[in-house]
Short mmCIF file of C-alpha atoms and ligand atoms in Angstrom, two decimals:
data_model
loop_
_atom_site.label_atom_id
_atom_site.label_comp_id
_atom_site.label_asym_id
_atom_site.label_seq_id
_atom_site.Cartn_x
_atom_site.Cartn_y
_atom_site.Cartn_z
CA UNK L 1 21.35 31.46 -9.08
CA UNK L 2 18.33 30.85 -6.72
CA UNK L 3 18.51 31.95 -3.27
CA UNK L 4 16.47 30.09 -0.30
CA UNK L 5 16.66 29.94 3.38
CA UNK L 6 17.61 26.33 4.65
CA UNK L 7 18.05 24.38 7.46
CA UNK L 8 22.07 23.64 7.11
CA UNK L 9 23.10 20.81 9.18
CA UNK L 10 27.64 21.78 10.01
CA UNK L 11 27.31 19.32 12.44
CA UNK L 12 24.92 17.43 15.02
CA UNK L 13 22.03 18.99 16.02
CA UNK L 14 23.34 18.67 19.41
CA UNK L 15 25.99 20.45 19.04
CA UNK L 16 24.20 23.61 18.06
CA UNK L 17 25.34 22.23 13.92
CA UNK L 18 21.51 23.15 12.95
CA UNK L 19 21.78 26.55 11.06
CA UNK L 20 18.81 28.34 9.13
CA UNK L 21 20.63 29.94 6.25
CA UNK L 22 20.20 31.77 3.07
CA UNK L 23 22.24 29.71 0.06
CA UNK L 24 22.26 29.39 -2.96
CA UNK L 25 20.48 26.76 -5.26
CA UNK L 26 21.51 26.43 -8.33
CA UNK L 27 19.02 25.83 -11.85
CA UNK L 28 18.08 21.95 -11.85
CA UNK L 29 19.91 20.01 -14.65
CA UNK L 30 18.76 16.97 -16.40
CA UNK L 31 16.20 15.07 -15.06
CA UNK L 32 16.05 17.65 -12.09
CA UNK L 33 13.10 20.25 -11.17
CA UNK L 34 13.58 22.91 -9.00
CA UNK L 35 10.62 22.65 -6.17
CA UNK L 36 9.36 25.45 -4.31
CA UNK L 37 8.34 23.52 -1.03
CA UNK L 38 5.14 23.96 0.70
CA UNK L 39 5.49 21.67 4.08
CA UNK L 40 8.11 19.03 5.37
CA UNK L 41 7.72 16.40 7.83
CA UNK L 42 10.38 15.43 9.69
CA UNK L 43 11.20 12.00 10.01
CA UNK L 44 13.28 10.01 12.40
CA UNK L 45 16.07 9.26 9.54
CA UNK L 46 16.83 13.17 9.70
CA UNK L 47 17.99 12.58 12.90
CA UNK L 48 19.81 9.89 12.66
CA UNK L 49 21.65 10.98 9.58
CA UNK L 50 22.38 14.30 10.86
CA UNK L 51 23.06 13.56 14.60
CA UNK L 52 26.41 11.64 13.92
CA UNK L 53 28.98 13.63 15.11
CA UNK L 54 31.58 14.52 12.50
CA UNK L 55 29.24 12.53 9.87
CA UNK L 56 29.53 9.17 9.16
CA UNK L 57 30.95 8.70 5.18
CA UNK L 58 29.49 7.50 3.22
CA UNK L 59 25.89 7.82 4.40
CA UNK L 60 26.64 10.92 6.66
CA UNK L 61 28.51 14.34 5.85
CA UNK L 62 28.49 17.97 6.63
CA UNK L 63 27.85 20.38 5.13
CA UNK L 64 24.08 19.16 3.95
CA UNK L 65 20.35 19.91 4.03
CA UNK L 66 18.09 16.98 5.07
CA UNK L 67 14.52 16.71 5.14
CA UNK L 68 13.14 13.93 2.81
CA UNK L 69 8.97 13.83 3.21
CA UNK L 70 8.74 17.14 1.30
CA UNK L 71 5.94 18.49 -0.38
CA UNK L 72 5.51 21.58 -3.25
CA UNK L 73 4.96 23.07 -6.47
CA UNK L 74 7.00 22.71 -9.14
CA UNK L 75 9.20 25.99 -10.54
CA UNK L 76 11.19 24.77 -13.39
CA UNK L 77 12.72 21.23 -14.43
CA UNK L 78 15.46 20.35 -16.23
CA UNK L 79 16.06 18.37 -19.38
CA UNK L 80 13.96 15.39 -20.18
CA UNK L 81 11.68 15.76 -17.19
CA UNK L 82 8.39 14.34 -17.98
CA UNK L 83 6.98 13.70 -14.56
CA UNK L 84 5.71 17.12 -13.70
CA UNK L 85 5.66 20.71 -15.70
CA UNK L 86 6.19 24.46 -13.95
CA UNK L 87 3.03 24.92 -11.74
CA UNK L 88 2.59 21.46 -10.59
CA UNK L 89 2.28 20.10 -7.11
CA UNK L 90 4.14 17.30 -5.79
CA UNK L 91 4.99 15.01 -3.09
CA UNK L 92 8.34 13.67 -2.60
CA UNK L 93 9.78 10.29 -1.72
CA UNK L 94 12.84 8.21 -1.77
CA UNK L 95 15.32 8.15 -4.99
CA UNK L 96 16.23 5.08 -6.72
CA UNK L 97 18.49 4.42 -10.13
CA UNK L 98 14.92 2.76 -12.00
CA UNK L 99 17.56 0.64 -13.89
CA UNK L 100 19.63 -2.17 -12.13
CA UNK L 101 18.31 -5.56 -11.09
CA UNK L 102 16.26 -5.05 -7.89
CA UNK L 103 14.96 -1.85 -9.68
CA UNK L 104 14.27 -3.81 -12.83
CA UNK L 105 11.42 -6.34 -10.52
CA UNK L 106 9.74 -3.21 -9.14
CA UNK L 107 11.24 -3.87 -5.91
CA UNK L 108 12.52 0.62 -5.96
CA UNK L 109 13.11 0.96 -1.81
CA UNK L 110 15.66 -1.81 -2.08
CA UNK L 111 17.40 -0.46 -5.35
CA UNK L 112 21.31 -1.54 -5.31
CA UNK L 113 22.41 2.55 -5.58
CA UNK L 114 20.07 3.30 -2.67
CA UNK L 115 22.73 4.72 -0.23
CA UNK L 116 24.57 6.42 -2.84
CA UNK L 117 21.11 7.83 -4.43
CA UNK L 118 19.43 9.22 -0.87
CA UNK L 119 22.27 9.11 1.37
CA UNK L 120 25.47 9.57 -0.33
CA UNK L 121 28.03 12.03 -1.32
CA UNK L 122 28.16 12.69 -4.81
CA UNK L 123 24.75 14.41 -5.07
CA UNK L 124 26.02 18.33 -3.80
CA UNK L 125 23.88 20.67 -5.21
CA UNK L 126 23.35 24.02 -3.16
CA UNK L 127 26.02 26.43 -3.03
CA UNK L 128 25.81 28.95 -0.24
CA UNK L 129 25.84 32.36 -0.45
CA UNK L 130 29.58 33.63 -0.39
CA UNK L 131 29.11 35.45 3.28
CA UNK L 132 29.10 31.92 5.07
CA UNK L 133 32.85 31.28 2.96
CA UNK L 134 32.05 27.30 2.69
CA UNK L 135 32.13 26.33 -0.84
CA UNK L 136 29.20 23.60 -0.65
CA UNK L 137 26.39 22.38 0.62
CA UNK L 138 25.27 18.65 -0.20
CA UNK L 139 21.58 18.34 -1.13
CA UNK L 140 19.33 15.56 -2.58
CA UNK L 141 18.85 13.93 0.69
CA UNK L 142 16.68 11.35 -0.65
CA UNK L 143 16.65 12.62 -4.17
CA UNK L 144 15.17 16.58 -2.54
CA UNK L 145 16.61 17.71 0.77
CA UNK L 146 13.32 19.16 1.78
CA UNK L 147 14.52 21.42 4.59
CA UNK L 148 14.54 24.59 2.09
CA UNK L 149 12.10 26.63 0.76
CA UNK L 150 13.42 25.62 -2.57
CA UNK L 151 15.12 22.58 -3.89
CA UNK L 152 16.37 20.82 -6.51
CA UNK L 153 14.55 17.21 -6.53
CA UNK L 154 15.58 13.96 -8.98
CA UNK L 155 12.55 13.28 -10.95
CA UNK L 156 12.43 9.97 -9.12
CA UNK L 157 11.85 11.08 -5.68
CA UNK L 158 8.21 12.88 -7.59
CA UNK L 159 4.69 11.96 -7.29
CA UNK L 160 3.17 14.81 -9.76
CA UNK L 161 0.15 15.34 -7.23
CA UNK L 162 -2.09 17.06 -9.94
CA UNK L 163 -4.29 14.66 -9.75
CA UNK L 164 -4.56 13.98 -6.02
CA UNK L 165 -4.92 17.42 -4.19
CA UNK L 166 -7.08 20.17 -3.77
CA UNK L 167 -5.51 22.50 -2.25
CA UNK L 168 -2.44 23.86 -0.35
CA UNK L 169 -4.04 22.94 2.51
CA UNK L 170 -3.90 19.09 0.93
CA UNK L 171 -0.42 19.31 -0.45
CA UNK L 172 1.35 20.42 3.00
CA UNK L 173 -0.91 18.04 4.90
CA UNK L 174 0.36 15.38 2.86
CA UNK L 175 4.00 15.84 2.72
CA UNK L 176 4.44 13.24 5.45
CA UNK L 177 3.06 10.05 3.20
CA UNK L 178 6.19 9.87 1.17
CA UNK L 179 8.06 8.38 4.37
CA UNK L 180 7.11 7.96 7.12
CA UNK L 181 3.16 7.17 6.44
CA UNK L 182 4.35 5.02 3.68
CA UNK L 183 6.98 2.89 5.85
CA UNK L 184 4.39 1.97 8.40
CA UNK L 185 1.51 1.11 6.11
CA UNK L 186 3.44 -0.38 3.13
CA UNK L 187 5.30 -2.47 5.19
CA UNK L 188 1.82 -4.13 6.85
CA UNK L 189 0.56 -4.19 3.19
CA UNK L 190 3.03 -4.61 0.36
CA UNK L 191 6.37 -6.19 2.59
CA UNK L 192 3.90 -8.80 4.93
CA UNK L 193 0.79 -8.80 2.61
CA UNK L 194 -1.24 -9.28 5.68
CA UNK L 195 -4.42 -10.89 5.27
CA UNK L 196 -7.42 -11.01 7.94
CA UNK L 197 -6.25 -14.51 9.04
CA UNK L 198 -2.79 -12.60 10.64
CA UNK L 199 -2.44 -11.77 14.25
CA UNK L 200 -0.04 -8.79 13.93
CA UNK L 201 2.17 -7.43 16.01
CA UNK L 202 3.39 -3.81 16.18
CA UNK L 203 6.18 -2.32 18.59
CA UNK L 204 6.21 1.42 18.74
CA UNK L 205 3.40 3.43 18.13
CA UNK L 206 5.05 6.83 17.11
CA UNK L 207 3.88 7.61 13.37
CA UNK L 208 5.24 4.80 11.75
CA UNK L 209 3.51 2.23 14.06
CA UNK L 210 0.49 4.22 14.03
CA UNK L 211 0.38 4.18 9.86
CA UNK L 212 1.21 0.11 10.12
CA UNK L 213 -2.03 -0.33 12.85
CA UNK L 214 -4.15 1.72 9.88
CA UNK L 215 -2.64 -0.79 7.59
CA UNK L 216 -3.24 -3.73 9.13
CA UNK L 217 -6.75 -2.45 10.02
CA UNK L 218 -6.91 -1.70 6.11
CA UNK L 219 -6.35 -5.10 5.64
CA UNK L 220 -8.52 -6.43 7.85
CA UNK L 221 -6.19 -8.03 10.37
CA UNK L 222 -8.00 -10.43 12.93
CA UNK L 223 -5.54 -9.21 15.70
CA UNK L 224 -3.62 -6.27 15.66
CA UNK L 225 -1.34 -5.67 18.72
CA UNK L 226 0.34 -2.58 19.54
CA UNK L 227 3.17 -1.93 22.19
CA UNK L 228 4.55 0.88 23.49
CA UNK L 229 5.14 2.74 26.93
CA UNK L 230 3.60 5.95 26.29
CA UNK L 231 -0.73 5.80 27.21
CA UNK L 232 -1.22 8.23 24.53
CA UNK L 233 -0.07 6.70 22.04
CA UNK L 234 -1.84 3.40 23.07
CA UNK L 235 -4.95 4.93 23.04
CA UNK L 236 -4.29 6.42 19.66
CA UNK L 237 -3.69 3.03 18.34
CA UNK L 238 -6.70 1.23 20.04
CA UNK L 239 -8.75 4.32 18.06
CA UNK L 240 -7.03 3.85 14.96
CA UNK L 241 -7.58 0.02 14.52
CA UNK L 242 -5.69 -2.17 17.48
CA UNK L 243 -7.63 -4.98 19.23
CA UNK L 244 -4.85 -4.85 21.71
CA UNK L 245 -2.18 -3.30 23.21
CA UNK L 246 0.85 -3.47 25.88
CA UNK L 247 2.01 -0.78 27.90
CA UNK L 248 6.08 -2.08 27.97
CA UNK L 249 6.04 0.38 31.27
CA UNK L 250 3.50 -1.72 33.01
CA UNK L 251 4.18 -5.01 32.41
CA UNK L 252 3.98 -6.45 36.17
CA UNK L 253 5.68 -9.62 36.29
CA UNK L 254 5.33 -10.60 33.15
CA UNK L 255 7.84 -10.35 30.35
CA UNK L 256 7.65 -8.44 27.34
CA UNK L 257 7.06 -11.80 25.07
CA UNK L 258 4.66 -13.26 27.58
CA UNK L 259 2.31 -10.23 27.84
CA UNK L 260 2.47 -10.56 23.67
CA UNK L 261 1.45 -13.87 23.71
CA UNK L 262 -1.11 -13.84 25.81
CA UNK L 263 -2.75 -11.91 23.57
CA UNK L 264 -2.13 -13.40 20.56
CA UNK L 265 -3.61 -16.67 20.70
CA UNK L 266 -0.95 -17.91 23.26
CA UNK L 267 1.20 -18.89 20.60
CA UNK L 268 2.56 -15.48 19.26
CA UNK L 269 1.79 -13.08 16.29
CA UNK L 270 2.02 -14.57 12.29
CA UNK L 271 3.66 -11.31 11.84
CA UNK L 272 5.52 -8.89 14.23
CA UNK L 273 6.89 -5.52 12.86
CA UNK L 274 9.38 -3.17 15.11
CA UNK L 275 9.37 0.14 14.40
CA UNK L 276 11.71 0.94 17.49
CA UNK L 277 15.23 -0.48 16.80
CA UNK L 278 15.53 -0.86 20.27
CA UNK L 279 17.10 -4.04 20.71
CA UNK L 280 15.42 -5.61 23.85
CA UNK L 281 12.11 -5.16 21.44
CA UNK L 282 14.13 -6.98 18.28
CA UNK L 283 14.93 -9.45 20.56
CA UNK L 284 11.42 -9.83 22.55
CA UNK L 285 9.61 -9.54 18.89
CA UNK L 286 11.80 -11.93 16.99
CA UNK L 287 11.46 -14.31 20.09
CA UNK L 288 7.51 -13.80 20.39
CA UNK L 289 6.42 -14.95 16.78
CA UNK L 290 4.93 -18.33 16.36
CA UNK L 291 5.62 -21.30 14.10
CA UNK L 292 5.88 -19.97 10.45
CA UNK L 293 5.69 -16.36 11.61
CA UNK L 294 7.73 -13.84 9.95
CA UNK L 295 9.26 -10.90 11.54
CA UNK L 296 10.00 -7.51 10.02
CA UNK L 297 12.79 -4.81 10.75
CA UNK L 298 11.12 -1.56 10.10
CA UNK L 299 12.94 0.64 12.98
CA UNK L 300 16.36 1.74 12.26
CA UNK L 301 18.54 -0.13 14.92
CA UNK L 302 21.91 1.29 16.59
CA UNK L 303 25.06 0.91 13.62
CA UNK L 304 26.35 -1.80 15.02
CA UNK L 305 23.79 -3.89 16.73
CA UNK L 306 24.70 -7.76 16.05
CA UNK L 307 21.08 -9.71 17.33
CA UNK L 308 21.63 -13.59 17.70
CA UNK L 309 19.22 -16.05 17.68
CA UNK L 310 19.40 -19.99 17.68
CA UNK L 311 19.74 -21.17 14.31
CA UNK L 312 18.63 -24.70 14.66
CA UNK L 313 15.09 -23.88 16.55
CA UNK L 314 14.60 -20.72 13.73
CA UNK L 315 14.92 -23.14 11.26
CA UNK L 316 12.60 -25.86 12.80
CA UNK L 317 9.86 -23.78 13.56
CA UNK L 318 10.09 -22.57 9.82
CA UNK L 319 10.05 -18.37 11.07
CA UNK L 320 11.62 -16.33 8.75
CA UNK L 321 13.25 -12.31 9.70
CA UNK L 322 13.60 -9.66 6.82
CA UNK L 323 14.35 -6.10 6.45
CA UNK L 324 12.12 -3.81 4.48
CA UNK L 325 12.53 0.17 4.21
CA UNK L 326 9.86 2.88 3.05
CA UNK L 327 6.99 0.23 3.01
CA UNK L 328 8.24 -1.66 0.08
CA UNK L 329 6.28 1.01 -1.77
CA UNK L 330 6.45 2.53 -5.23
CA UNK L 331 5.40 5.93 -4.35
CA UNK L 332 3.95 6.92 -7.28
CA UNK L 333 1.16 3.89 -7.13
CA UNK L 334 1.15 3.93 -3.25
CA UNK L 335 0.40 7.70 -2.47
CA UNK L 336 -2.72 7.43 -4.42
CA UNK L 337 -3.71 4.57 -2.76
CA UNK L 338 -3.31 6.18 0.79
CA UNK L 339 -4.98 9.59 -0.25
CA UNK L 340 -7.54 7.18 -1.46
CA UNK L 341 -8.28 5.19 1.40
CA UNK L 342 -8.06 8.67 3.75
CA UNK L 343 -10.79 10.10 1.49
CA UNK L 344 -12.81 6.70 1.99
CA UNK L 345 -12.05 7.22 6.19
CA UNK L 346 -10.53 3.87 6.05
CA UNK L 347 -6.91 5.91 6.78
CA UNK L 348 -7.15 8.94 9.07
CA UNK L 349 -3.51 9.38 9.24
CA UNK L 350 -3.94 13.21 10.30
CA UNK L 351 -4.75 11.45 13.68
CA UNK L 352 -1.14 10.04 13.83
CA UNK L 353 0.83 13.37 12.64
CA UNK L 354 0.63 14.08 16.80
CA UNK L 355 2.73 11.31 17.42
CA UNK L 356 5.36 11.38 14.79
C1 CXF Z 1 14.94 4.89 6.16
C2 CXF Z 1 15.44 4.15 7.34
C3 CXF Z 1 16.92 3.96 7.24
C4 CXF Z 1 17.28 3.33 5.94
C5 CXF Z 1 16.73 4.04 4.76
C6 CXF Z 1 15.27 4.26 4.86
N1 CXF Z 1 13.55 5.02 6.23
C7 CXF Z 1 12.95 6.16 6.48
O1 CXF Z 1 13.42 7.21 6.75
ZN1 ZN Z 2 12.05 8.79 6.60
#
């Protein structure tokens, strides 16, 4: 048996339920590699998962290690692992099964065993050291719980990184692309396929807005609006690509879907994307989008938000709404493609790490 220090989540962060430990981690089994972890990024899905008190079965429970935009070199694997060898570095994404229906038409993020695969509760695979006297830990939060210096990872949830990094330096720098960088980007890109004739709209400018402004400037967006309420991070977006933005804090008499309009042609944005989940911005964004525009649920809203809209007028004006998660991306062609376009300058997303 391994043993690592981890961030153990017993309960809510809030109530103190955040514990670095020392457990146990077991040797990885088939189509597992054990992964010695260089950096983590923490995403806004740790928190979520592991702020709900009690847990929340079957997406939430406790005992577990989170952390899911890890990044490392490779220790051992287990059976049949082809994807990486002892030595290699890696970056680490979402799991998915790579065998049922929505897998089968490359669509991964929306795979049908993707709660059970990076949420869910049959995946428990550190065991503590005995002085603690729980039994378990659950692990593979999103196929690698990366909040431990070492892990056991699902060979999906791999990018081998061989190929891609220098250094160290490189590897821990980009740990972050196999979430959050990739939700904000991929959904701009491979979810909306934004083209340079889109006016785009972006609510919340925290690292996942920030990564969808690179993306739509990537794509060379005629009009790329960002809103949020904090001037930093509206400056950081007019730097990284936005023709516009909207302070929500300073909207004088003006309401939120006015002030958007305004600036997008007076008629709203093709394509608006909230990162928030707040739902006075679902609302204001769904309401904001012009004839034929499409609006895009990036931001995780509350559990048990219900949003309403009018039916009949949706259906006139021919808008569409649709959910996407991790940037509709399959990591291992859609890292390379951001460490690309970052080497090219076309995607300083080292600029956005402040705000995430
Ligand atoms: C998550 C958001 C909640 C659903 C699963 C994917 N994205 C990033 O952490
Ligand atoms: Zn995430």
């Amino acid at each position: 048996m391994n043993s690592a220090r981890a961030i153990v989540c017993h309960d809510t962060h809030a109530n103190g339920g955040w514990k670095m430990e020392d457990v146990g981690v077991r040797k990885p089994g088939d189509g597992e590699l054990l992964v010695e972890m260089v950096a983590s990024g923490v995403c806004h899905t740790d928190a979520l998962i592991g702020g709900i008190p009690g847990g929340a079965a079957p997406i939430a429970f406790y005992p577990r290690v989170l952390g899911h935009e890890g990044s490392g070199y490779v220790k051992e694997v287990g059976a049949g692992v082809t994807v990486a060898k002892p030595g290699d570095p890696v970056l680490l994404s979402f799991a998915f099964c790579n065998k049922c229906a929505i897998c089968k038409t490359g669509h991964y993020s929306n795979c049908n065993d993707f709660n059970d695969l990076n949420f869910g509760g049959p995946y428990r695979d550190f065991q503590l050291a005995s002085k603690s006297g729980e039994p378990e830990i659950g692990g593979q939060f999103f196929g690698q719980s990366s909040f431990a210096n070492l892990s056991i990872v699902r060979e999906c949830s791999v990018v081998n990184a061989k190929e891609l990094v220098h250094d160290k330096k490189e590897l821990q720098l980009f740990a972050p692309l196999g979430c959050g960088i990739q939700t904000g980007s991929g959904t701009v890109i491979n979810a909306a396929k934004a083209t340079p004739n889109d006016v785009i709209l972006i609510m919340g400018l925290g690292g996942v807005g920030l990564s969808a402004v690179m993306g739509a400037k990537v794509q060379g967006c005629r009009t790329i609006i960002g809103v949020d309420r904090v001037a930093s991070r509206l400056k950081l977006a007019t730097e990284l690509g936005a023709t516009h933005v909207v302070d929500g804090s300073n909207l004088g008499d003006k309401s939120l879907v006015e002030a958007i309009r305004e600036v997008a042609d007076g008629i709203g944005p093709t394509i608006a994307i909230d990162t928030t989940g707040a739902p006075p911005l679902i609302k204001a964004g769904i309401e904001s989008i012009r004839n034929k525009g499409r609006y895009i649920q990036v931001g995780s809203a509350p559990f048990d938000f219900q949003c309403e809209f009018n039916m009949f007028n949706f259906m006139v004006a021919g808008k569409s709404v649709q959910g996407a998660i991790e940037g509709e991306a399959y990591p291992v062609e859609f890292v390379p493609k951001m460490i690309k376009w970052y080497r090219e300058g076309r995607f300083p997303f080292e600029q956005a790490l402040k705000e995430m």
